[in-house]
Amino acid sequence: MADKAADLATRIIIHPTISVLPTNDVKTSIKHKILLKWQKYWDTIPLSNKLKTIKKKYKEMDLTILPQQTI
């Protein structure tokens, strides 16, 4: 009886039952955590930083408004 219980416990650990999460949910969560960490760092930079005077909060830039450069 104890051997069966130990065998079952070992199988549960090796093959845990995890509900499947959509990849997009995982990516969104990771991205959010990274952005929060970056904002926390950005907040520690003094306002005397030239870029900080232009962009006080981090958010993704809308690159569609930038002029297209020809090479």
XYZ file of C-alpha atoms in Angstrom:
71
model
C 0.000 0.000 0.000
C 2.774 2.453 0.894
C 4.613 1.608 -2.339
C 1.519 2.457 -4.387
C 1.092 5.752 -2.543
C 4.753 6.660 -3.077
C 4.530 5.715 -6.758
C 1.410 7.839 -7.195
C 3.002 10.802 -5.411
C 6.070 10.554 -7.654
C 3.960 10.548 -10.804
C 2.000 13.585 -9.677
C 5.238 15.522 -9.101
C 6.761 14.469 -12.426
C 3.572 15.123 -14.411
C 1.756 17.915 -12.607
C -1.646 18.877 -13.854
C -1.443 22.513 -14.896
C -4.251 24.250 -16.639
C -3.220 25.461 -20.054
C -2.819 29.228 -20.288
C -3.081 31.057 -23.577
C 0.315 32.274 -24.769
C -1.010 35.789 -25.216
C -2.038 35.960 -21.535
C 1.441 34.902 -20.439
C 3.127 37.408 -22.775
C 0.871 40.221 -21.579
C 1.599 39.428 -17.941
C 5.363 39.282 -18.491
C 5.328 42.501 -20.515
C 3.355 44.267 -17.777
C 5.835 43.161 -15.090
C 8.796 44.310 -17.192
C 7.197 47.699 -17.869
C 6.437 48.193 -14.170
C 10.029 47.380 -13.298
C 11.315 49.768 -15.972
C 8.997 52.568 -14.760
C 10.211 52.061 -11.202
C 13.799 52.479 -12.429
C 12.851 55.462 -14.633
C 11.273 57.188 -11.628
C 14.640 57.125 -9.835
C 16.356 59.144 -12.597
C 16.615 62.838 -11.678
C 14.609 65.423 -13.619
C 17.877 67.031 -14.677
C 18.218 64.235 -17.227
C 17.366 65.750 -20.618
C 15.335 62.799 -21.825
C 13.405 62.697 -18.565
C 12.259 66.283 -19.137
C 10.762 65.171 -22.453
C 9.311 61.861 -21.358
C 8.413 61.653 -17.668
C 6.469 58.383 -17.822
C 7.299 55.281 -19.763
C 4.853 54.214 -22.400
C 5.351 52.777 -25.819
C 6.022 55.367 -28.476
C 3.723 55.551 -31.443
C 6.235 55.021 -34.225
C 3.658 55.649 -36.923
C 3.865 59.413 -36.287
C 7.608 59.543 -36.994
C 8.634 60.608 -40.493
C 9.807 57.742 -42.670
C 13.464 57.921 -43.611
C 14.635 56.757 -46.980
C 17.921 54.955 -47.210
